[in-house]
Coordinates of C-alpha atoms and ligand atoms in Angstrom, one line a residue:
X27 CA -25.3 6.7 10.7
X28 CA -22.1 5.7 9.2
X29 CA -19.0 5.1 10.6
X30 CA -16.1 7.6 11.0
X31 CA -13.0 5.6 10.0
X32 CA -9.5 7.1 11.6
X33 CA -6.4 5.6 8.8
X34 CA -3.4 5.7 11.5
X35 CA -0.5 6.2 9.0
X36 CA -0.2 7.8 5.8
X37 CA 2.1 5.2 3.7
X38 CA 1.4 3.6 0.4
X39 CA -1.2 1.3 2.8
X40 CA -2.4 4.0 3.9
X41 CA -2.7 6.5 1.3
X42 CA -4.4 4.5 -0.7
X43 CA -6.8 3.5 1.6
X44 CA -8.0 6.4 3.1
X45 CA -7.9 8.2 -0.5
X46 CA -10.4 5.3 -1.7
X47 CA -12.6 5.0 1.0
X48 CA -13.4 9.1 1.4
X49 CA -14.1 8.6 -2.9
X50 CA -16.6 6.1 -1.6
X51 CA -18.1 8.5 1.0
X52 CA -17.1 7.7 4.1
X53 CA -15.5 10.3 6.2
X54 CA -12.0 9.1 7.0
X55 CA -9.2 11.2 9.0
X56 CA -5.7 10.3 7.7
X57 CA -2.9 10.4 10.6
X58 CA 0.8 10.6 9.7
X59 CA 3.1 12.6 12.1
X60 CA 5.2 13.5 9.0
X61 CA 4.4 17.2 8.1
X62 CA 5.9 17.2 5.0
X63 CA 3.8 14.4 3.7
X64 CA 0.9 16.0 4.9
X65 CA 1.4 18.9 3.9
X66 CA 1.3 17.6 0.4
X67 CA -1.9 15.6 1.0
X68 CA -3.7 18.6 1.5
X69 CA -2.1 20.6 -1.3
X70 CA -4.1 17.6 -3.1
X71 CA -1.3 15.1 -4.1
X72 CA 0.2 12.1 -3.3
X73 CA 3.6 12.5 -1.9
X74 CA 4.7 9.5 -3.6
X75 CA 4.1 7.9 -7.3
X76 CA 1.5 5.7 -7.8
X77 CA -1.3 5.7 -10.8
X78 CA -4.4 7.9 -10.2
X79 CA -3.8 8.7 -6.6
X80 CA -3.3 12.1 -7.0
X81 CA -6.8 12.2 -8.5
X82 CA -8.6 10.0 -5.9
X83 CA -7.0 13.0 -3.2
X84 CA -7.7 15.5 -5.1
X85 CA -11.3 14.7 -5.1
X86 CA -11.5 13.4 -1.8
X87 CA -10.5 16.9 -0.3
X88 CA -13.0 18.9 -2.3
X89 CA -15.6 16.2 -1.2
X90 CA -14.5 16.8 2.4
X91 CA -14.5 13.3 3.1
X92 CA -10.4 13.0 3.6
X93 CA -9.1 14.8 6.1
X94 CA -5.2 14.4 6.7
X95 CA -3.6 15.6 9.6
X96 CA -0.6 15.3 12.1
X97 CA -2.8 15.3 15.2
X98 CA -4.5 12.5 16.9
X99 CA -6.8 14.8 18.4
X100 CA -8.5 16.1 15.1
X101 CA -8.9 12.6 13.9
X102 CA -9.4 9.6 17.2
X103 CA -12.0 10.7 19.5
X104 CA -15.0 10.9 16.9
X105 CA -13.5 7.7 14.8
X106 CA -15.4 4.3 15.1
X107 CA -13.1 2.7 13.9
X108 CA -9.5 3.2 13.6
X109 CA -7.2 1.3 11.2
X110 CA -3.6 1.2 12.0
X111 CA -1.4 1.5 8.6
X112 CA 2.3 2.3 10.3
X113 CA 5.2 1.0 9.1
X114 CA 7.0 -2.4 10.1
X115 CA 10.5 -2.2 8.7
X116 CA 12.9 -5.3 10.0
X117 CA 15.5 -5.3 12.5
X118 CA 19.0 -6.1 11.6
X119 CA 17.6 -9.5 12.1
X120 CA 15.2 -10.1 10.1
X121 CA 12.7 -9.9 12.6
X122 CA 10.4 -7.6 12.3
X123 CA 10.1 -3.8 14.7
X124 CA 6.5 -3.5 16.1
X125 CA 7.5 -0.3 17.5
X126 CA 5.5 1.7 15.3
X127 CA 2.7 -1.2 15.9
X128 CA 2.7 -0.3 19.8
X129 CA 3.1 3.4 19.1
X130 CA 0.1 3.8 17.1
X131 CA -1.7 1.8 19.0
X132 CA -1.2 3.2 22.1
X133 CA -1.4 6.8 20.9
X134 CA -5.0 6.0 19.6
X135 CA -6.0 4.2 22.8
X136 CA -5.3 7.6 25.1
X137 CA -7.9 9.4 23.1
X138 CA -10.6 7.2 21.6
X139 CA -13.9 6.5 22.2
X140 CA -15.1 4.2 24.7
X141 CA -16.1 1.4 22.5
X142 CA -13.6 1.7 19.8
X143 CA -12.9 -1.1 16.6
X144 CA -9.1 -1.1 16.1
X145 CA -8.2 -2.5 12.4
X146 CA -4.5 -3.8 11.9
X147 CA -3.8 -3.5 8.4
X148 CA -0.2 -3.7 8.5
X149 CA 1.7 -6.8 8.0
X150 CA 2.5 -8.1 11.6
X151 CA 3.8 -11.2 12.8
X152 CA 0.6 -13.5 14.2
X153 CA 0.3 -13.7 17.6
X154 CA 0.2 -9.9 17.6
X155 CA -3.2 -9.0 17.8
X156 CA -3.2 -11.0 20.8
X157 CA -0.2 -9.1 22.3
X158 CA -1.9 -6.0 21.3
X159 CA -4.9 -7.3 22.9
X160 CA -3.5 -7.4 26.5
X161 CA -2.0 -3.9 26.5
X162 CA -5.6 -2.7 25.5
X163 CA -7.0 -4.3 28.1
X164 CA -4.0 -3.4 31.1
X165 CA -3.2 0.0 30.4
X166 CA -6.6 1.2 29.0
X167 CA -8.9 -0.6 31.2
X168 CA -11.7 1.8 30.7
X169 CA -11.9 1.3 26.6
X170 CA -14.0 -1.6 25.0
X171 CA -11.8 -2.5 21.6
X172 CA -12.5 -4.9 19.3
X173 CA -9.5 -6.0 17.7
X174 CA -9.6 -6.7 14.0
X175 CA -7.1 -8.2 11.4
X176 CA -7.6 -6.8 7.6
X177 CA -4.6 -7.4 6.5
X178 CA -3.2 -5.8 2.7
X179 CA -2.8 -7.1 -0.7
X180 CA -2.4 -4.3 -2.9
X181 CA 0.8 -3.4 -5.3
X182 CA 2.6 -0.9 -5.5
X183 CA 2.1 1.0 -8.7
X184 CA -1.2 -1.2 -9.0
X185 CA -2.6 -0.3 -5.5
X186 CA -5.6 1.4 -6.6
X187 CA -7.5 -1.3 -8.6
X188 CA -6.0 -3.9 -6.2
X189 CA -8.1 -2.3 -3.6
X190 CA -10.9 -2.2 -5.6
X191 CA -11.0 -4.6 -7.7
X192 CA -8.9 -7.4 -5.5
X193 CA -9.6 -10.8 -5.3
X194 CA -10.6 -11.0 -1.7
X195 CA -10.7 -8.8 1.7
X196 CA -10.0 -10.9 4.5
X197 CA -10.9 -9.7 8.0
X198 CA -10.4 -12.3 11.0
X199 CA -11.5 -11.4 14.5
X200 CA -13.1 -12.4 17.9
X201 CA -15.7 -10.1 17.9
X202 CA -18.3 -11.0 14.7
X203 CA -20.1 -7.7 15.3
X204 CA -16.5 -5.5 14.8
X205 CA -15.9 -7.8 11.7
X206 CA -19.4 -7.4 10.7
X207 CA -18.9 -3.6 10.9
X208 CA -15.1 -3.9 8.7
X209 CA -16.9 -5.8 6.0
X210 CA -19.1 -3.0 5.8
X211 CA -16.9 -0.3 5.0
X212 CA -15.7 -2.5 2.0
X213 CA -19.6 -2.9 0.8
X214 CA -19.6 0.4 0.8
X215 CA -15.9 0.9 -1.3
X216 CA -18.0 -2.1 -3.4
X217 CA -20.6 0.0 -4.5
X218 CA -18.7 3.2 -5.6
X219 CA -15.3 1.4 -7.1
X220 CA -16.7 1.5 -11.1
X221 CA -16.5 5.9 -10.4
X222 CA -13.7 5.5 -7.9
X223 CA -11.8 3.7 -10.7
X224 CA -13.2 6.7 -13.1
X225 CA -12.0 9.2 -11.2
X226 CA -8.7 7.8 -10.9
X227 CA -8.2 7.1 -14.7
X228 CA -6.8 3.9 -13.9
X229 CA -7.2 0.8 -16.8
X230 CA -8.9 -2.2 -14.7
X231 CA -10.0 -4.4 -18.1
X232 CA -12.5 -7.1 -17.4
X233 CA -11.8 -6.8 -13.6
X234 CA -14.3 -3.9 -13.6
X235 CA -17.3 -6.3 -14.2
X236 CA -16.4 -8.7 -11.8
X237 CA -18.8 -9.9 -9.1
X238 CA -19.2 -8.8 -5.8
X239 CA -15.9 -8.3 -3.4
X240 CA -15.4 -12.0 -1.8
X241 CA -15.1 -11.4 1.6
X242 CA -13.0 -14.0 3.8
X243 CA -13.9 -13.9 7.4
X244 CA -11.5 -15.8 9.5
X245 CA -10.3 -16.2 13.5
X246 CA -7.8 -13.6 14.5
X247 CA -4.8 -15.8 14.1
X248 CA -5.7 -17.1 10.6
X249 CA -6.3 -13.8 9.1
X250 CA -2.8 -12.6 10.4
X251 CA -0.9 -15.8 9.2
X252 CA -2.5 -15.5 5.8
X253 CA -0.9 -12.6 4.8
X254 CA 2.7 -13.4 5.3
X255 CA 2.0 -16.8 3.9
X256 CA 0.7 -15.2 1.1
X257 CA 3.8 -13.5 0.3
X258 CA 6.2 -15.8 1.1
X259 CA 4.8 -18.1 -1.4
X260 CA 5.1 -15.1 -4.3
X261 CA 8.5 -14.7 -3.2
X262 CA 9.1 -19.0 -3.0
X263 CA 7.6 -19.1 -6.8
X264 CA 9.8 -16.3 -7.9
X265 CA 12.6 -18.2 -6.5
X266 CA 12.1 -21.2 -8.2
X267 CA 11.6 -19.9 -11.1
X268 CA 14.8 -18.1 -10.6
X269 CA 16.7 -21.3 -9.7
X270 CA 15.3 -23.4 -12.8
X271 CA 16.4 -20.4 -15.0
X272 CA 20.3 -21.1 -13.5
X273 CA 19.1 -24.9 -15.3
X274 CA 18.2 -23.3 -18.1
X275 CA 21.1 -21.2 -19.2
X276 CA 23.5 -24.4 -18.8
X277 CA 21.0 -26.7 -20.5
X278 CA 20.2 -24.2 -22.8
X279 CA 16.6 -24.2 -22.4
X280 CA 14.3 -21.1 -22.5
X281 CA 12.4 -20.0 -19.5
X282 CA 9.9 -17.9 -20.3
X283 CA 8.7 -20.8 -22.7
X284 CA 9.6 -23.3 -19.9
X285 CA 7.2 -21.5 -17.6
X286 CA 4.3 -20.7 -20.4
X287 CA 4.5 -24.5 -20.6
X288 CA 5.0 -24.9 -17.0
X289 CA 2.0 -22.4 -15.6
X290 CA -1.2 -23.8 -17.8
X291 CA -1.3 -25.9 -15.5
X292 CA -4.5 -24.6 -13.6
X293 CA -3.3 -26.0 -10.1
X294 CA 0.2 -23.9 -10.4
X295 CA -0.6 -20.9 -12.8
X296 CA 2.1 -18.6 -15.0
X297 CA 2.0 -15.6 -12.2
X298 CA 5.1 -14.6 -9.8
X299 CA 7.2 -16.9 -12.2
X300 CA 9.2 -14.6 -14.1
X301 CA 12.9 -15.5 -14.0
X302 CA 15.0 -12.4 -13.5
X303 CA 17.3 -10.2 -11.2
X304 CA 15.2 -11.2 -8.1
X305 CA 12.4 -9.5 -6.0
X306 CA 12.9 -6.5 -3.5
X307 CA 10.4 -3.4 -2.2
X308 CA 9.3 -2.9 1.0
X309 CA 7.0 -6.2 1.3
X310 CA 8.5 -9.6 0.0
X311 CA 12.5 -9.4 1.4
X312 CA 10.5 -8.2 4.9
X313 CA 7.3 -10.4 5.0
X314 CA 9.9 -13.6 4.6
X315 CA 12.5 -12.8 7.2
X316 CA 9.5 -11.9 9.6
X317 CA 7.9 -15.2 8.5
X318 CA 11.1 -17.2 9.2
X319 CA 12.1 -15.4 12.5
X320 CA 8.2 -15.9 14.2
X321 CA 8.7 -19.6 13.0
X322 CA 11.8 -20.0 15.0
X323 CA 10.1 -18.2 17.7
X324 CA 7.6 -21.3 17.7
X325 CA 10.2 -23.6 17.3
X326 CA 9.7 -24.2 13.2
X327 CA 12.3 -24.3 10.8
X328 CA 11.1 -22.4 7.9
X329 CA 14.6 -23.4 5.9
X330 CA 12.8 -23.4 2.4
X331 CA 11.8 -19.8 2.6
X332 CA 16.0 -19.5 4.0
X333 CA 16.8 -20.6 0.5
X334 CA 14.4 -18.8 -1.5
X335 CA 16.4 -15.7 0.3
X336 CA 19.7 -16.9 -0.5
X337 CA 18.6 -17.8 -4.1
X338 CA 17.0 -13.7 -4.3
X339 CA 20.4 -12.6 -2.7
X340 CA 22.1 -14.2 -5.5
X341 CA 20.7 -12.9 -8.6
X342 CA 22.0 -9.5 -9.3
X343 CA 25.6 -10.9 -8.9
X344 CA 24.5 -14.3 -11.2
X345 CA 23.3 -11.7 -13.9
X346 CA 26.2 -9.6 -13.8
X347 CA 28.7 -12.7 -14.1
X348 CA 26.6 -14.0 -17.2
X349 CA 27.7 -10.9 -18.6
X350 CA 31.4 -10.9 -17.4
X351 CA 31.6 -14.1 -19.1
X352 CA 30.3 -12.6 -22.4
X353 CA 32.2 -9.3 -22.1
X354 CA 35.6 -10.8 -20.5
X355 CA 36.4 -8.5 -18.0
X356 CA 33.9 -5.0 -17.0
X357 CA 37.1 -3.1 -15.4
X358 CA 36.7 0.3 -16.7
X359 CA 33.5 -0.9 -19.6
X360 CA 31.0 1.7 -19.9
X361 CA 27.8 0.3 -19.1
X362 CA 24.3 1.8 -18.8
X363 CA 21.9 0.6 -16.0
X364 CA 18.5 1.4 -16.9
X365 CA 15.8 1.1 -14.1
X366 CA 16.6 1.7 -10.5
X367 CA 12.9 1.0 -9.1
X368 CA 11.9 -2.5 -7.2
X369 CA 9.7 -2.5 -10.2
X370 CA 8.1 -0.6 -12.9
X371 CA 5.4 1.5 -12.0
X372 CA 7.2 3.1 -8.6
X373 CA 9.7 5.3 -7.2
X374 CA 10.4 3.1 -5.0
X375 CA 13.6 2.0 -4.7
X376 CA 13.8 0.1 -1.2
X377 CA 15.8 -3.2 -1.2
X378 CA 15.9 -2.9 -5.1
X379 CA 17.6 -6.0 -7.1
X380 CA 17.7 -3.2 -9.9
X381 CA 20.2 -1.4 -7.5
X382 CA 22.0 -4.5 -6.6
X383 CA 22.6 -4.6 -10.0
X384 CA 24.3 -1.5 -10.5
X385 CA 26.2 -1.8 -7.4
X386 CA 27.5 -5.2 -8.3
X387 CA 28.2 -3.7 -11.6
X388 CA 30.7 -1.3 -10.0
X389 CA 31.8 -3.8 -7.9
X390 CA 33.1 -5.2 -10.8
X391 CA 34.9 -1.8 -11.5
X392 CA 32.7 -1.1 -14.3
X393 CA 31.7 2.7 -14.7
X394 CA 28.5 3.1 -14.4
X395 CA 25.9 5.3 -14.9
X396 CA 22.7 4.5 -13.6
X397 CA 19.1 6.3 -14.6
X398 CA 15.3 5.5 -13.5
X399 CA 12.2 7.5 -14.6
X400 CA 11.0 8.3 -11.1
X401 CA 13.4 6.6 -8.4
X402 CA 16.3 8.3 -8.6
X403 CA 16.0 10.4 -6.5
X404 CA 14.8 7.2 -3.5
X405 CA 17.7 4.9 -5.3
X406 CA 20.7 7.7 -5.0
X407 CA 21.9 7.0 -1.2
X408 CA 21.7 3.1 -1.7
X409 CA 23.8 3.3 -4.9
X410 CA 27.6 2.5 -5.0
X411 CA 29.2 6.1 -4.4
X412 CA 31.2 5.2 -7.7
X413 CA 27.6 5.0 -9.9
X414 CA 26.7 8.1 -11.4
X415 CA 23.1 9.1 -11.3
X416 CA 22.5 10.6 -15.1
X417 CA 18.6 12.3 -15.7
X418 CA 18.0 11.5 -18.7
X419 CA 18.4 7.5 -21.0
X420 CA 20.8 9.2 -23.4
X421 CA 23.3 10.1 -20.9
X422 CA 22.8 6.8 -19.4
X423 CA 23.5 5.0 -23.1
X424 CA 25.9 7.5 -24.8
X425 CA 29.1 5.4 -25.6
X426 CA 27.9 2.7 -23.2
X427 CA 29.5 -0.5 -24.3
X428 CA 26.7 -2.5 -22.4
X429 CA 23.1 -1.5 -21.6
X430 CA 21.2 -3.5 -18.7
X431 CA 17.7 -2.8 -18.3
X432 CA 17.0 -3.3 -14.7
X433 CA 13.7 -2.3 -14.2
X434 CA 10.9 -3.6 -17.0
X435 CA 9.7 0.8 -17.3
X436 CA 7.7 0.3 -21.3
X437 CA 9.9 2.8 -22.2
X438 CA 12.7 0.7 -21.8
X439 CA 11.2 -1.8 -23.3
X440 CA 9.6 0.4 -26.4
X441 CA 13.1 1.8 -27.0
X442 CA 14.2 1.8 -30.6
X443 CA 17.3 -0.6 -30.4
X444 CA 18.5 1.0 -33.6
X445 CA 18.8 4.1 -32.4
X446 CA 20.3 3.3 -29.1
X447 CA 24.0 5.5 -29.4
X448 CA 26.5 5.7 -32.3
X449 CA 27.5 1.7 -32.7
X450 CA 28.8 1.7 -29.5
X451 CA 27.1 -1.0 -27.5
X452 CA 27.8 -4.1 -27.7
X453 CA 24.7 -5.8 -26.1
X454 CA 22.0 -5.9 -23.9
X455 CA 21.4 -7.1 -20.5
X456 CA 17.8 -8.3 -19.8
X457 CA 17.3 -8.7 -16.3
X458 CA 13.7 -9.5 -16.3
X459 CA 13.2 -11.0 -19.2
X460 CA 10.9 -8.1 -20.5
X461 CA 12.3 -7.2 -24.0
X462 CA 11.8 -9.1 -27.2
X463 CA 15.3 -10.4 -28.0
X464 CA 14.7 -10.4 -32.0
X465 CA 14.0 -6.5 -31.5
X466 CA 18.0 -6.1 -30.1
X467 CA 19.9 -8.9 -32.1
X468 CA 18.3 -7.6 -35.6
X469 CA 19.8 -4.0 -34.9
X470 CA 23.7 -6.6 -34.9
X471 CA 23.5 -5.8 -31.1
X472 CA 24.0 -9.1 -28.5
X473 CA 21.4 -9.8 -26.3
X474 CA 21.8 -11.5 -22.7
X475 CA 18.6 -13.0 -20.9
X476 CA 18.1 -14.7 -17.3
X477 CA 17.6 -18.2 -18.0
X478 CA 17.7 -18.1 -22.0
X479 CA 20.2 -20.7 -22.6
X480 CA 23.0 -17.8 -22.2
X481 CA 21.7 -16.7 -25.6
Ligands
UDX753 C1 3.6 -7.5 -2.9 C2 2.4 -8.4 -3.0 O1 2.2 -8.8 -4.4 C3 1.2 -7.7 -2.5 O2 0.1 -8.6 -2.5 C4 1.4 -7.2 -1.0 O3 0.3 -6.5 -0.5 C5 2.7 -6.4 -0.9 O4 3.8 -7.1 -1.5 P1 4.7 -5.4 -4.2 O5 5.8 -5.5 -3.3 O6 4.1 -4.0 -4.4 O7 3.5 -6.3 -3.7 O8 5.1 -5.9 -5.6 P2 4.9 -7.2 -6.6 O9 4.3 -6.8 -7.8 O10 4.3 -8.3 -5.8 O11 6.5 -7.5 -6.9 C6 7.4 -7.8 -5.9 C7 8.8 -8.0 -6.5 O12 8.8 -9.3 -7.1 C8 9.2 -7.0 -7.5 O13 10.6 -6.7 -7.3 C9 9.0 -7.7 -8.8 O14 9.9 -7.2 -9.8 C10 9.4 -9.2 -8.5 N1 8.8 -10.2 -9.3 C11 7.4 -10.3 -9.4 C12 9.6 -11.1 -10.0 O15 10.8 -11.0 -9.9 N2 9.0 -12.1 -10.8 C13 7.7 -12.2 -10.9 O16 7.3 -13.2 -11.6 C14 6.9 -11.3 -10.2

């Protein structure tokens, strides 16, 4: 018979996973204490945005295979294995809060089987499972659990065909029947992803024929440090990439062609080095402070992911000084801020750069009005109280002296420059390098990239 699965924690992890896996047949209980959120689960949507989703719960209800729900006790005692999916956010620290880690895992010990697989998917420091591992054993002395590591490497706003289609599940643990039993459920997901992806409408290109799901089976340990690491790095290449385009605009070099040039190079590759206003979201800014704090707690000085923070940290303001020395002064310069997201594809708006951006923006006593396809509504209470949230991109752009694109949305970047307002503004701010600068500068309109030789 197959095994129940119990998805502790309804978040973009979580969602997503339980939503795929019930698509692939497997009965999976999805626990979030949030009744709101699950109240729209079972109304058959997501409660956040992110490509095909809503389909893949849609039809996972009306195959009876997902079943959300607030309560433990509908979903732990029959589950096999439960798979924890809360939230880590960071403490003023940087270090990361396990509370929810400990929560969920207690709450599922107190009412699960006796032999019971436990799957931490969420990011957590290493060392953790371990930790986790002892309070099993002294407070719930009567419960067998197998502790697993699978830890996550899906996008947001590309989470669906990242799960499917990614380019390796890793699951490290000390018991090889429990990881034996986790690869499994991703055979299974294997089998079913070419209709899962159907069903979804999402575009996977050639990554729909590829082979098999690589499967990495590690120790404990391993499994948990390869995730962070995994991370940090994106976040490390973004930030070089970042620091070389500073180079660039005084040298007057271009980086986008500097990296093409730079990332053929099979043994570094073109990915994660896009020069722009800097990374953000609920992952990379967290994963590295957690990474840097748990080195320190082993006595490691992680300084080169220190300065990949402080280089991050520093982009929003760089950008909006390139422009302050193009425009003279902003005080009181109507400016447009297009994109409010972490990225396009989202409404997520957590740690945003493309914020930043605005609020450095009014910093500068510009005024401001700031507009995003989908994350205004998450952006508004982390905005500047002197930026004014507009609904649509005209308001945003009418009489706008300068127009920043924050967030790389296509349509920002299929805009028709020519018709952008009555003459009015003066250029455009790039911030990730995503629009075709010919496309602006033949409509007589300036245009300002990160890293493009302050073009
Ligand atoms: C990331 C990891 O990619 C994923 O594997 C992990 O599971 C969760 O964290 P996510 O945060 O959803 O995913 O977004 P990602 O697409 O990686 O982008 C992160 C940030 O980096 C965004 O703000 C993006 O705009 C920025 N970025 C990305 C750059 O600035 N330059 C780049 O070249 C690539």
């Amino acid at each position: 018979m197959q095994n129940r699965v119990a998805i502790v924690g309804g978040g973009y992890v979580g969602l997503t996973t339980a939503a795929i896996f019930a698509n692939a047949g497997i009965t999976t209980h999805m626990v979030d204490i949030d009744e709101k959120k699950i109240e729209v689960v079972k109304g058959g949507k997501s409660y956040f945005y992110e490509a095909g989703l809503d389909q893949l719960v849609a039809s996972g209800l009306k195959k009876g295979t997902l079943l959300p729900t607030t309560s433990y006790e509908d979903a732990i005692p029959e589950a096999d294995i439960v798979i924890s999916c809360v939230g880590t956010p960071d403490n003023p620290d940087g270090s990361p809060n396990l509370k929810y880690i400990y929560d969920a895992a207690r709450a599922t010990a107190k009412l699960a089987k006796s032999q019971l697989i436990f799957v931490q998917k969420s990011t957590v420091p290493v060392g953790t499972g371990d930790a986790l591992g002892e309070v099993f054993k002294n407070e719930f002395p009567e419960l067998e659990v197998s502790y697993v590591s699978n830890p996550e490497f899906l996008r947001e706003s590309s989470a669906i065909a990242d799960t499917l289609f990614g380019d390796r599940v890793v699951v490290g643990g000390d018991c090889a029947q429990a990881v034996t039993q986790v690869v499994a459920l991703y055979k299974v997901m294997d089998t079913h992803k070419k209709e899962i992806a159907a069903t979804a409408a999402i575009t996977t290109g050639a990554k729909e024929d590829a082979h098999e799901v690589k499967v990495v089976e590690t120790s404990l340990k391993s499994a948990e440090l390869i995730k962070v690491t995994a991370n940090a790095f994106l976040a490390l290449k973004i930030s070089f990439a970042n620091s070389i385009a500073k180079l660039a605009d005084e040298a007057h070099a271009d980086i986008n062609e500097v990296m093409d040039g730079v990332g053929l190079d099979n043994r570094i590759g073109r990915a994660f080095l896009n020069a722009g206003r800097g990374y953000g979201g609920g992952c990379f800014p967290k994963d590295v402070s957690g990474l840097i704090s748990v080195a320190n707690d082993h006595g490691v000085d992680l300084h080169i992911m220190g300065a990949a923070t402080e280089v991050n940290a520093s982009m929003p303001g760089y950008i909006v000084n390139l422009a302050k020395e193009k425009a003279g002064s902003l005080e009181g310069k109507k400016v447009a801020v297009l994109g409010l997201a972490f990225k396009a594809g989202t409404s997520d708006a957590r740690k945003s750069p493309a914020v930043a951006v605005a609020n450095s923006l009014a910093h500068e006593k510009a005024e401001v009005r700031a507009y995003d396809p989908y994350a205004n509504e998450e952006a508004g209470p982390d905005l500047n109280r002197t930026v004014s949230l507009v609904d649509t991109l005209d308001e945003a752009t009418k009489d706008a002296e300068l127009v920043f694109i924050a967030t790389d949305w296509p349509e920002f970047k299929e805009l028709d420059y020519s018709k952008l307002d009555n003459g009015s503004v003066k250029f455009v701010v790039d911030c990730m390098n995503a629009l075709e600068p010919e496309k602006i500068t033949k409509n007589g309109i300036g245009y300002l990239g990160v890293g493009r030789g302050k073009s």
